[in-house]
Short mmCIF file of C-alpha atoms and ligand atoms in Angstrom, two decimals:
data_model
loop_
_atom_site.label_atom_id
_atom_site.label_comp_id
_atom_site.label_asym_id
_atom_site.label_seq_id
_atom_site.Cartn_x
_atom_site.Cartn_y
_atom_site.Cartn_z
CA MET A 1 101.26 52.67 61.91
CA ALA A 2 102.82 55.57 61.96
CA THR A 3 104.42 56.82 65.47
CA LEU A 4 103.19 60.32 66.86
CA SER A 5 107.26 62.43 66.60
CA PRO A 6 107.17 64.72 70.03
CA VAL A 7 107.21 67.95 67.80
CA THR A 8 106.46 71.18 69.76
CA PRO A 9 103.31 72.02 67.73
CA ASN A 10 103.60 75.56 65.57
CA ILE A 11 101.83 77.68 67.38
CA ASP A 12 102.39 80.84 70.00
CA PRO A 13 100.49 79.74 73.02
CA LEU A 14 99.86 83.66 73.81
CA VAL A 15 97.22 85.42 71.58
CA ALA A 16 98.47 88.97 70.63
CA ARG A 17 96.25 90.60 72.73
CA MET A 18 97.76 89.35 75.87
CA GLN A 19 101.30 89.73 74.49
CA GLY A 20 103.35 92.39 76.86
CA PHE A 21 101.28 90.90 79.92
CA GLY A 22 104.06 88.81 81.27
CA THR A 23 104.01 87.78 84.63
CA THR A 24 102.39 90.66 87.23
CA VAL A 25 105.59 92.96 88.74
CA PHE A 26 104.21 91.99 91.77
CA ALA A 27 104.69 88.24 91.73
CA GLU A 28 108.22 89.19 89.90
CA MET A 29 108.92 91.59 93.11
CA THR A 30 107.86 88.85 96.11
CA ALA A 31 109.80 86.12 94.04
CA LEU A 32 113.09 88.36 93.86
CA ALA A 33 112.29 89.14 97.62
CA VAL A 34 111.51 85.40 98.85
CA ARG A 35 114.95 84.33 97.01
CA THR A 36 117.23 87.16 98.25
CA GLY A 37 115.50 87.45 101.72
CA ALA A 38 114.69 90.94 101.43
CA ILE A 39 112.06 92.81 102.93
CA ASN A 40 108.80 92.79 100.83
CA LEU A 41 107.23 96.41 100.51
CA GLY A 42 105.96 95.31 97.55
CA GLN A 43 103.27 93.48 97.03
CA GLY A 44 100.44 94.91 99.22
CA PHE A 45 99.24 91.99 101.60
CA PRO A 46 99.16 92.00 105.07
CA ASP A 47 101.61 90.28 107.14
CA THR A 48 99.19 89.67 110.04
CA ASP A 49 95.97 87.59 110.53
CA GLY A 50 92.29 88.88 109.84
CA PRO A 51 89.61 89.09 113.05
CA ALA A 52 89.92 85.29 114.68
CA LYS A 53 86.40 85.12 114.81
CA LEU A 54 86.17 85.45 111.03
CA LEU A 55 88.87 82.69 110.72
CA GLU A 56 87.29 80.16 113.03
CA THR A 57 83.66 80.71 111.32
CA ALA A 58 85.62 79.69 107.94
CA ALA A 59 87.19 76.71 109.86
CA GLU A 60 83.75 76.09 111.39
CA ALA A 61 82.13 76.56 108.09
CA ILE A 62 84.73 73.66 106.07
CA MET A 63 84.10 70.98 108.90
CA ASN A 64 80.44 71.38 109.01
CA GLY A 65 79.61 71.10 105.36
CA ALA A 66 79.79 74.08 103.81
CA ASN A 67 82.03 72.65 100.91
CA GLN A 68 79.93 72.01 97.67
CA TYR A 69 78.91 74.80 95.06
CA PRO A 70 77.15 78.04 96.81
CA PRO A 71 74.56 79.02 94.35
CA GLY A 72 75.90 81.49 91.35
CA PRO A 73 74.81 84.63 92.45
CA GLY A 74 76.58 84.16 96.02
CA LEU A 75 75.47 82.93 99.38
CA PRO A 76 71.90 84.57 100.59
CA GLU A 77 73.66 85.53 103.81
CA LEU A 78 76.62 87.34 101.87
CA ARG A 79 74.42 89.44 99.08
CA GLU A 80 71.94 90.14 102.22
CA ALA A 81 75.17 91.13 104.56
CA VAL A 82 76.40 93.43 101.35
CA ALA A 83 73.20 94.87 100.77
CA ALA A 84 73.10 96.19 104.58
CA GLN A 85 76.67 97.36 104.83
CA ARG A 86 75.81 99.47 101.42
CA ALA A 87 72.40 100.77 103.13
CA GLU A 88 74.04 101.75 106.95
CA ARG A 89 77.52 103.34 106.05
CA TYR A 90 76.24 104.72 102.72
CA GLY A 91 72.65 105.64 102.64
CA LEU A 92 72.71 103.00 99.16
CA ALA A 93 69.75 100.70 98.85
CA TYR A 94 70.62 97.55 96.81
CA ASP A 95 68.13 94.40 96.79
CA PRO A 96 70.44 91.18 97.99
CA THR A 97 68.20 89.55 95.05
CA GLY A 98 69.43 90.94 91.81
CA GLU A 99 71.55 93.83 92.46
CA VAL A 100 74.46 92.35 94.64
CA LEU A 101 76.68 89.95 92.83
CA VAL A 102 79.67 87.71 94.85
CA THR A 103 82.57 86.83 92.89
CA VAL A 104 86.11 85.51 93.03
CA GLY A 105 87.39 88.80 94.79
CA ALA A 106 87.72 91.91 92.72
CA THR A 107 89.68 90.93 90.35
CA GLU A 108 87.10 88.98 89.04
CA ALA A 109 84.42 91.47 89.43
CA ILE A 110 86.83 93.65 87.40
CA ALA A 111 87.32 91.36 84.79
CA ALA A 112 84.10 90.33 84.50
CA ALA A 113 82.50 94.06 84.21
CA ILE A 114 84.57 95.03 81.42
CA LEU A 115 84.40 91.51 79.17
CA SER A 116 80.04 92.60 79.38
CA LEU A 117 80.46 96.01 78.95
CA VAL A 118 83.26 96.86 76.66
CA GLU A 119 82.61 95.54 72.35
CA THR A 120 85.88 95.35 70.69
CA GLY A 121 87.43 98.70 70.02
CA GLU A 122 85.50 100.59 72.84
CA GLU A 123 87.55 102.76 75.01
CA VAL A 124 87.42 102.70 78.57
CA VAL A 125 88.58 105.76 80.75
CA VAL A 126 90.72 105.14 83.50
CA PHE A 127 93.18 107.15 85.70
CA GLU A 128 96.84 106.45 85.57
CA PRO A 129 98.54 104.93 87.05
CA TYR A 130 96.15 101.95 87.29
CA TYR A 131 95.98 98.45 89.36
CA ASP A 132 97.72 96.20 86.86
CA SER A 133 94.72 94.13 85.92
CA TYR A 134 92.72 97.16 84.49
CA ALA A 135 95.22 97.03 81.29
CA ALA A 136 95.33 93.09 80.86
CA ILE A 137 91.18 92.79 80.58
CA ILE A 138 90.60 96.19 78.40
CA ALA A 139 92.92 94.51 76.04
CA LEU A 140 91.26 90.53 76.55
CA ALA A 141 88.02 92.74 75.65
CA GLY A 142 89.63 94.05 72.71
CA GLY A 143 88.89 97.70 74.19
CA VAL A 144 91.02 100.58 74.06
CA ARG A 145 92.21 102.37 77.43
CA ARG A 146 92.42 106.21 77.45
CA PRO A 147 94.75 107.28 80.45
CA VAL A 148 93.87 110.31 82.35
CA THR A 149 97.14 111.36 84.11
CA LEU A 150 97.06 111.48 88.22
CA ARG A 151 99.66 114.17 89.16
CA PRO A 152 101.24 115.72 92.36
CA ASP A 153 99.08 118.92 93.61
CA ALA A 154 99.69 120.18 97.06
CA GLY A 155 101.17 116.92 98.20
CA ARG A 156 98.67 114.90 96.61
CA PHE A 157 97.78 113.33 93.37
CA THR A 158 94.98 114.78 91.37
CA PHE A 159 93.90 114.96 87.52
CA ASP A 160 92.66 117.90 85.29
CA PRO A 161 89.14 117.84 84.55
CA ALA A 162 89.79 119.25 81.27
CA GLU A 163 92.22 116.39 80.49
CA LEU A 164 89.59 113.88 81.70
CA ARG A 165 86.95 115.60 79.44
CA ALA A 166 89.38 115.44 76.16
CA ALA A 167 89.89 111.81 77.08
CA VAL A 168 86.33 110.55 76.20
CA THR A 169 85.20 110.59 72.80
CA PRO A 170 82.49 108.69 70.52
CA ARG A 171 83.46 105.11 71.18
CA THR A 172 84.33 105.69 75.48
CA ARG A 173 81.92 103.29 76.76
CA VAL A 174 83.00 102.89 80.55
CA LEU A 175 84.72 105.12 83.20
CA LEU A 176 86.60 102.65 85.53
CA LEU A 177 87.21 104.58 88.44
CA ASN A 178 89.77 103.42 91.80
CA SER A 179 88.99 104.92 95.05
CA PRO A 180 91.15 104.97 97.41
CA HIS A 181 93.26 105.38 94.48
CA ASN A 182 96.15 102.24 94.47
CA PRO A 183 99.19 103.03 94.32
CA THR A 184 98.96 106.79 94.77
CA GLY A 185 97.11 106.67 98.41
CA THR A 186 94.48 109.03 96.87
CA VAL A 187 91.24 109.10 97.91
CA PHE A 188 89.09 111.12 95.58
CA THR A 189 87.33 114.14 97.17
CA ARG A 190 83.29 114.47 96.73
CA GLU A 191 84.37 117.74 94.23
CA GLU A 192 86.60 115.56 92.05
CA LEU A 193 83.63 112.82 92.07
CA GLU A 194 81.47 115.50 91.23
CA VAL A 195 83.78 116.09 88.19
CA VAL A 196 83.67 112.49 87.03
CA ALA A 197 80.37 111.94 87.76
CA GLU A 198 79.28 114.82 85.43
CA VAL A 199 81.63 113.38 82.26
CA CYS A 200 79.82 109.99 83.03
CA ARG A 201 76.34 111.52 83.22
CA GLU A 202 77.09 113.87 79.86
CA HIS A 203 78.49 110.85 77.74
CA ASP A 204 76.03 108.57 79.12
CA LEU A 205 79.17 106.36 80.19
CA VAL A 206 79.07 103.42 82.87
CA ALA A 207 81.25 104.00 86.00
CA VAL A 208 82.58 100.52 87.11
CA THR A 209 84.20 102.11 91.10
CA ASP A 210 86.90 99.85 92.17
CA GLU A 211 86.37 100.17 96.04
CA VAL A 212 88.02 97.37 97.59
CA TYR A 213 89.73 99.89 99.96
CA GLU A 214 86.62 101.86 100.99
CA TYR A 215 87.28 101.39 104.96
CA LEU A 216 90.68 102.31 104.73
CA THR A 217 90.97 106.09 105.09
CA TYR A 218 93.05 108.07 106.99
CA ASP A 219 92.26 111.28 107.03
CA ASP A 220 89.74 112.25 109.44
CA ALA A 221 88.98 115.80 108.18
CA PRO A 222 85.19 116.21 107.02
CA GLY A 223 85.24 114.83 103.16
CA GLY A 224 88.21 112.53 104.01
CA ALA A 225 86.34 109.41 104.13
CA HIS A 226 85.54 107.28 100.98
CA VAL A 227 82.47 108.86 99.09
CA PRO A 228 80.82 105.84 96.58
CA LEU A 229 80.45 107.53 93.14
CA ALA A 230 77.19 106.16 93.36
CA THR A 231 75.64 108.36 95.32
CA LEU A 232 76.47 111.15 93.80
CA PRO A 233 72.88 112.16 91.95
CA GLY A 234 72.13 110.71 89.00
CA MET A 235 75.08 107.65 89.22
CA ARG A 236 73.32 104.73 91.00
CA GLU A 237 71.55 103.81 87.71
CA ARG A 238 74.78 103.86 85.55
CA THR A 239 77.65 102.43 88.41
CA VAL A 240 79.02 99.38 88.89
CA ALA A 241 80.16 99.00 92.39
CA ILE A 242 83.53 96.74 93.42
CA SER A 243 84.29 95.35 96.58
CA SER A 244 86.26 92.72 98.12
CA ALA A 245 86.75 91.14 101.85
CA GLY A 246 90.76 90.56 101.17
CA LYS A 247 91.64 94.38 101.93
CA THR A 248 89.18 95.24 104.91
CA PHE A 249 89.39 91.93 107.11
CA SER A 250 92.79 91.33 105.91
CA VAL A 251 92.38 88.37 104.38
CA THR A 252 93.88 88.97 100.68
CA GLY A 253 93.90 84.99 100.03
CA TRP A 254 90.31 84.29 100.13
CA LYS A 255 89.30 86.11 97.17
CA VAL A 256 85.55 86.92 98.64
CA GLY A 257 84.26 90.26 96.32
CA TRP A 258 81.17 91.49 95.26
CA ILE A 259 79.68 93.73 92.79
CA THR A 260 76.31 95.72 93.55
CA ALA A 261 74.30 97.54 90.63
CA PRO A 262 71.64 98.15 88.85
CA PRO A 263 69.79 94.61 88.08
CA ARG A 264 70.57 94.54 84.46
CA PHE A 265 74.17 95.37 85.02
CA VAL A 266 74.15 92.75 87.96
CA ARG A 267 72.59 90.25 85.01
CA ALA A 268 74.90 91.08 82.47
CA VAL A 269 78.07 90.69 84.59
CA GLN A 270 77.16 87.36 85.84
CA THR A 271 76.42 86.30 82.42
CA VAL A 272 80.14 86.38 81.90
CA LYS A 273 81.30 85.43 85.51
CA GLN A 274 79.19 82.16 85.35
CA PHE A 275 81.45 81.21 82.19
CA LEU A 276 84.82 82.37 84.06
CA THR A 277 84.70 80.43 87.37
CA PHE A 278 80.64 79.81 87.91
CA THR A 279 81.09 80.09 91.55
CA ALA A 280 83.09 79.63 94.41
CA SER A 281 84.57 79.65 98.31
CA ALA A 282 81.60 78.28 99.97
CA PRO A 283 83.26 78.35 103.69
CA TYR A 284 84.36 82.19 102.80
CA GLN A 285 81.59 83.24 101.85
CA ARG A 286 79.65 82.34 104.86
CA ALA A 287 82.30 83.63 106.81
CA VAL A 288 82.55 86.87 105.34
CA ALA A 289 79.03 87.37 105.58
CA TYR A 290 79.55 87.29 109.54
CA ALA A 291 82.51 89.78 109.52
CA LEU A 292 80.81 92.31 107.70
CA ARG A 293 78.01 92.05 110.22
CA GLU A 294 79.82 91.77 113.37
CA GLU A 295 83.69 92.65 112.96
CA GLN A 296 83.04 96.62 112.29
CA GLU A 297 85.19 97.31 115.69
CA TRP A 298 87.45 95.31 114.11
CA VAL A 299 87.93 97.28 110.82
CA ASP A 300 88.05 100.34 112.98
CA GLY A 301 91.33 99.16 114.78
CA LEU A 302 92.66 98.23 111.62
CA ARG A 303 92.70 101.78 110.42
CA VAL A 304 94.04 103.27 112.98
CA SER A 305 96.92 101.01 113.50
CA LEU A 306 97.36 101.42 109.39
CA ARG A 307 96.94 105.48 110.25
CA ALA A 308 99.90 104.82 112.47
CA LYS A 309 102.22 102.56 110.23
CA ARG A 310 101.81 104.84 107.14
CA ASP A 311 103.31 107.63 109.67
CA ARG A 312 106.32 105.51 110.03
CA LEU A 313 107.18 104.47 106.88
CA SER A 314 106.34 107.46 105.38
CA ASP A 315 108.30 109.73 108.14
CA GLY A 316 111.04 107.09 107.45
CA LEU A 317 111.12 107.68 103.80
CA THR A 318 111.24 111.65 104.29
CA ALA A 319 114.05 111.36 106.73
CA ALA A 320 115.86 109.13 104.38
CA GLY A 321 115.62 112.21 101.68
CA LEU A 322 112.43 111.13 99.43
CA THR A 323 109.91 113.29 98.72
CA THR A 324 107.05 111.95 100.16
CA PHE A 325 103.43 111.67 99.56
CA ARG A 326 101.77 110.69 102.44
CA PRO A 327 98.31 108.60 101.00
CA GLN A 328 95.23 109.73 102.29
CA GLY A 329 93.94 105.68 101.98
CA THR A 330 94.84 102.08 101.26
CA TYR A 331 98.13 100.03 101.89
CA PHE A 332 100.83 102.89 100.56
CA ALA A 333 103.09 105.37 99.97
CA GLN A 334 104.58 107.17 97.04
CA ALA A 335 108.02 108.58 97.03
CA ASP A 336 109.65 110.15 94.13
CA VAL A 337 112.84 109.75 93.94
CA ARG A 338 114.66 112.24 92.03
CA SER A 339 115.41 114.07 95.52
CA LEU A 340 118.09 111.33 95.75
CA GLY A 341 119.02 111.77 92.55
CA PHE A 342 117.70 108.68 91.03
CA GLY A 343 117.15 108.91 87.27
CA ASP A 344 113.92 107.01 87.67
CA GLY A 345 111.70 104.34 90.03
CA ARG A 346 113.47 101.45 88.06
CA ALA A 347 117.25 102.61 88.45
CA PHE A 348 116.27 103.10 92.07
CA VAL A 349 114.49 99.57 92.95
CA GLY A 350 117.79 97.95 91.45
CA ALA A 351 120.05 100.08 94.23
CA LEU A 352 117.40 99.71 97.07
CA HIS A 353 117.24 95.68 97.05
CA GLU A 354 121.02 95.99 96.45
CA ARG A 355 122.13 97.80 99.22
CA ALA A 356 119.12 97.77 101.36
CA GLY A 357 117.34 94.58 100.76
CA ILE A 358 113.96 96.00 100.51
CA VAL A 359 111.97 94.85 97.56
CA ALA A 360 109.51 98.26 96.29
CA ILE A 361 107.12 98.43 93.12
CA PRO A 362 108.78 100.94 90.49
CA THR A 363 105.50 102.99 89.87
CA GLN A 364 106.11 103.54 85.83
CA VAL A 365 104.75 99.89 85.30
CA PHE A 366 100.99 101.75 86.15
CA TYR A 367 101.28 104.26 83.45
CA ASP A 368 100.84 104.57 79.13
CA SER A 369 102.59 107.97 79.51
CA GLY A 370 106.01 108.40 80.88
CA ALA A 371 104.83 110.36 83.61
CA GLY A 372 105.28 107.95 86.87
CA ASP A 373 109.16 107.20 86.22
CA PRO A 374 110.34 109.34 89.23
CA TYR A 375 107.84 107.13 91.69
CA VAL A 376 108.11 104.26 93.60
CA ARG A 377 105.67 102.58 96.01
CA PHE A 378 105.90 100.93 99.39
CA ALA A 379 103.97 99.45 100.73
CA PHE A 380 103.07 99.25 105.06
CA CYS A 381 100.60 97.18 105.87
CA LYS A 382 103.74 95.14 107.61
CA ARG A 383 104.66 94.73 110.85
CA ASP A 384 106.03 97.76 112.86
CA GLU A 385 108.96 96.20 113.01
CA VAL A 386 109.19 95.58 109.83
CA ILE A 387 108.82 98.93 109.00
CA ASP A 388 111.64 100.19 111.44
CA GLU A 389 113.97 97.76 109.82
CA ALA A 390 113.11 99.01 106.67
CA VAL A 391 113.58 102.46 107.83
CA GLU A 392 116.64 101.67 109.27
CA ARG A 393 118.04 100.40 106.36
CA LEU A 394 117.31 103.37 103.98
CA ARG A 395 119.82 104.99 105.66
CA ARG A 396 122.21 103.32 103.73
CA LEU A 397 121.24 104.88 100.43
C1 PLP B 3 94.31 94.04 95.78
C2 PLP B 3 93.20 95.04 95.06
C3 PLP B 3 92.35 94.66 94.23
C4 PLP B 3 92.56 92.91 94.23
O1 PLP B 3 91.25 92.50 94.97
P1 PLP B 3 91.34 90.92 95.21
O2 PLP B 3 89.57 90.93 95.93
O3 PLP B 3 92.34 90.48 95.82
O4 PLP B 3 90.60 90.45 93.84
C5 PLP B 3 91.99 95.24 93.02
N1 PLP B 3 92.10 96.22 93.07
C6 PLP B 3 92.77 97.29 93.49
C7 PLP B 3 93.35 98.73 93.99
C8 PLP B 3 93.78 96.68 94.29
O5 PLP B 3 94.47 96.88 95.32
#
């Protein structure tokens, strides 16, 4: 009998459409920080826990038998809490049965939405810099991304309406919007959203909105808060809105997210989602349902605390000689490194690690164009001592 020889199969284990999507920059930078003991202002995760009662609720749920598959659309109590949150906070009415779908974080929601909506060769308009999973999922769907660049204007990043209009073609199917926006920290204004909505209505696009930072906005001026695109005229019908508990309750490792959308969109997204994971996280879903109803005060406190951290880090970056963009929302501040004489973000990040023992993210990895070359993203969702130590070390540059 012939013996099988241990020959490596002659195949490329990674399909062509995923080539170029190696390890994410976050994993790479976090590994670097862990290996060298550097301060990690790269990956956006908080270094403190969510509300104690939220954690206890999950622990109790595990001890009390919430350990089997939850229903495909998500636990009814969580879907009801989500619908109540959208209604109370934004005046948006969604039926918990049929218009809410619980997902494995916002990441799965984005993936299932794009995979359900985009045919091979169809286009997705996306603002660059974009969250890294967007490019990979559009590619996995066989879609084509049409980036519209956000550029600094009067201290914040925004887009040129003419460029947005020019990005849309007859093959465009989806507009993928992230507001509050990672990594620029821009919270899109109502005026900006009106332009986006007009383009969607005019070209019959579906809007997919990534609203994971919906609570984390810092400007108290009127219009400074998050406005869901679905609240604009004619938009609820064509919007798949995505949220997540990770950022709101400082439990990024739980991966409980959800979409709210009209029934036919929810059915389409669920059709894909059921074969990605089917369902997940029964005990965490129960805990998040509790937190959405009962932990608003804790979230308000988080917001106040993050606003102070934003100022702490932004002031430190400015004092170190960096041109800093004080964000209106999210976990992140961006800086232009040319003011310190660096040619681009990658060179700066290398020097920052070597000389100051700090890890940050060169924003250029989130662009198709070269418009992001001078920018670096710093996370400020860290304990004050960590931010202070980083600011102190920045002087070494
Ligand atoms: C963190 C983040 C996500 C991922 O959310 P999960 O719930 O952890 O999957 C999606 N989009 C943006 C813009 C994020 O910053």
